[in-house]
XYZ file of C-alpha atoms in Angstrom:
205
model
C 0.000 0.000 0.000
C 2.846 2.368 0.933
C 4.647 1.584 -2.333
C 1.486 2.319 -4.297
C 1.060 5.653 -2.509
C 4.654 6.632 -3.301
C 4.158 5.695 -6.972
C 0.986 7.793 -7.117
C 2.795 10.766 -5.587
C 5.641 10.421 -8.091
C 3.162 10.258 -10.955
C 1.382 13.442 -9.806
C 4.749 15.175 -9.379
C 5.746 14.185 -12.905
C 2.431 15.504 -14.265
C 3.050 18.782 -12.445
C 6.555 19.146 -13.884
C 5.198 18.313 -17.336
C 2.470 20.962 -17.027
C 4.998 23.574 -15.866
C 7.348 22.718 -18.722
C 4.467 22.899 -21.207
C 3.455 26.326 -19.858
C 7.033 27.579 -20.135
C 7.285 26.259 -23.679
C 4.021 27.967 -24.645
C 3.815 31.364 -22.893
C 0.506 33.179 -22.606
C 0.124 35.563 -25.550
C -3.493 36.542 -24.908
C -2.707 40.114 -23.881
C -0.476 40.534 -26.921
C -3.355 39.309 -29.087
C -5.704 41.774 -27.423
C -3.339 44.668 -28.054
C -2.981 43.664 -31.703
C -6.765 43.586 -32.015
C -7.034 47.060 -30.476
C -4.320 48.357 -32.815
C -6.367 47.081 -35.765
C -9.542 48.668 -34.371
C -7.661 51.886 -33.716
C -6.525 51.977 -37.345
C -10.144 51.702 -38.480
C -11.124 54.597 -36.245
C -8.129 56.630 -37.421
C -9.271 56.075 -40.994
C -12.740 57.333 -40.126
C -11.313 60.335 -38.264
C -9.057 61.098 -41.214
C -11.972 60.964 -43.652
C -13.992 63.284 -41.423
C -11.142 65.794 -41.230
C -10.739 65.688 -45.020
C -14.452 66.397 -45.461
C -14.227 69.231 -42.952
C -11.198 70.840 -44.588
C -12.370 70.573 -48.218
C -16.014 71.608 -47.921
C -16.335 75.435 -47.707
C -19.123 75.429 -45.104
C -18.979 72.786 -42.350
C -21.421 71.570 -41.247
C -23.282 72.206 -44.515
C -25.740 75.088 -44.495
C -29.074 74.199 -42.907
C -27.650 71.551 -40.561
C -29.142 72.043 -37.077
C -26.654 72.635 -34.268
C -25.836 69.668 -32.072
C -27.064 69.746 -28.499
C -24.016 69.893 -26.198
C -25.465 69.207 -22.735
C -26.413 65.544 -23.137
C -23.186 64.518 -24.940
C -21.161 66.298 -22.235
C -22.987 64.408 -19.498
C -22.563 61.180 -21.470
C -18.853 61.867 -21.860
C -18.489 62.460 -18.118
C -20.217 59.158 -17.387
C -17.997 57.221 -19.782
C -14.778 58.785 -18.482
C -15.821 58.123 -14.878
C -16.610 54.512 -15.768
C -12.933 53.944 -16.630
C -11.977 54.748 -13.032
C -14.757 52.488 -11.762
C -13.514 49.686 -14.022
C -10.000 50.124 -12.658
C -11.388 49.657 -9.147
C -12.635 46.214 -10.199
C -9.128 45.195 -11.239
C -7.701 46.648 -8.023
C -10.228 44.651 -5.992
C -9.381 41.308 -7.617
C -5.676 41.965 -7.055
C -6.595 41.842 -3.369
C -8.702 38.701 -3.993
C -11.792 40.768 -3.179
C -14.222 38.964 -5.482
C -17.285 40.673 -4.044
C -15.807 44.141 -4.529
C -14.759 43.211 -8.044
C -18.302 42.182 -8.908
C -19.757 45.396 -7.512
C -17.384 47.600 -9.494
C -17.962 45.588 -12.671
C -21.729 45.852 -12.271
C -21.475 49.625 -11.807
C -19.267 49.917 -14.899
C -21.730 47.906 -16.995
C -24.584 50.085 -15.733
C -22.685 53.266 -16.643
C -22.007 51.873 -20.106
C -25.698 51.082 -20.518
C -26.599 54.626 -19.423
C -24.194 56.011 -22.017
C -25.853 53.917 -24.739
C -29.321 54.978 -23.582
C -28.214 58.611 -23.786
C -26.939 58.039 -27.311
C -30.222 56.464 -28.377
C -32.103 59.388 -26.828
C -29.905 61.825 -28.740
C -30.523 59.956 -32.009
C -34.263 60.092 -31.412
C -34.197 63.863 -31.000
C -31.742 64.876 -33.708
C -33.187 67.103 -36.417
C -31.282 65.390 -39.218
C -31.129 61.847 -40.552
C -28.445 59.546 -41.869
C -28.783 60.808 -45.449
C -29.431 64.510 -44.771
C -25.924 65.569 -45.793
C -22.269 64.523 -45.494
C -21.947 65.804 -41.934
C -25.023 63.856 -40.834
C -23.754 60.669 -42.464
C -20.324 61.102 -40.864
C -21.902 61.778 -37.472
C -23.997 58.624 -37.512
C -21.186 56.420 -38.817
C -18.667 57.643 -36.244
C -20.955 57.626 -33.215
C -22.741 54.441 -34.293
C -19.490 52.523 -34.799
C -18.295 53.678 -31.407
C -21.644 52.752 -29.867
C -21.175 49.235 -31.243
C -17.852 49.017 -29.426
C -19.425 50.247 -26.195
C -22.090 47.554 -26.545
C -19.406 44.890 -27.010
C -17.599 46.258 -23.949
C -20.721 46.074 -21.792
C -21.345 42.489 -22.951
C -17.724 41.589 -22.159
C -18.062 43.003 -18.647
C -21.300 41.079 -18.129
C -19.559 37.914 -19.364
C -16.806 38.431 -16.782
C -19.456 38.931 -14.116
C -21.183 35.710 -15.169
C -17.966 33.707 -15.068
C -17.084 35.121 -11.653
C -19.971 33.088 -10.210
C -17.626 30.080 -10.202
C -15.621 30.161 -6.946
C -11.958 30.806 -7.592
C -12.415 31.538 -11.288
C -10.793 34.945 -10.793
C -8.073 35.726 -8.291
C -4.924 37.768 -7.910
C -3.097 35.253 -10.104
C -5.955 34.459 -12.520
C -7.480 37.702 -13.753
C -6.968 37.834 -17.508
C -10.690 38.294 -18.237
C -10.912 41.320 -15.957
C -7.668 42.790 -17.246
C -8.716 42.346 -20.880
C -12.134 43.913 -20.263
C -10.496 46.867 -18.512
C -8.000 47.498 -21.335
C -10.785 47.308 -23.925
C -12.950 49.681 -21.885
C -10.151 52.249 -21.623
C -9.716 52.002 -25.402
C -13.411 52.727 -25.927
C -13.187 55.752 -23.623
C -10.157 57.237 -25.387
C -11.849 56.858 -28.773
C -14.941 58.651 -27.485
C -12.896 61.571 -26.134
C -11.435 62.048 -29.620
C -14.885 61.714 -31.182
C -16.423 64.195 -28.774
C -13.768 66.741 -29.605
C -14.133 66.283 -33.363
C -17.917 66.284 -33.575
C -19.068 68.545 -30.755
C -16.240 70.946 -29.941
C -14.398 71.744 -33.181
């Protein structure tokens, strides 16, 4: 019996060394993949920003004559909510670094709620705009830029909710296992930075 126990222990130890060696031979490149994805997405946005700036610089009157002025109050409030949500999201990552799963869930839920409020504000703005998608070039650019960003916010909210769902499993996230939270946070910061640029281009310039 003792010999069998020793053999079992040796087998488990060998499996452990094999797993460690396999991990060392195949390092985790998930964050690198995420950054490459965000670089690609950033290039798409840069292309859209560049096109908008070309339109703005080549058309004599911008926005075209007859285009109603954009309301500034709601977008400003929306921008404040989205920027603040980045700090809230960071609190979730800080909490899990301390193995505070409950705190992490609370901060994630608040971030998702703030993202949903931002989207609701955008929908409300769309419903009350005095121009449509095909009214003129400015209107088309406005809807494409804000709509594409809104899609990314929606994906971000869904990602945060997915992390929340997976956190129901005890021990799924911890100080040493937090890739999902880290990835969601990086993506969310990306979405916020893009919106700050968009807000400046569309509402302030």
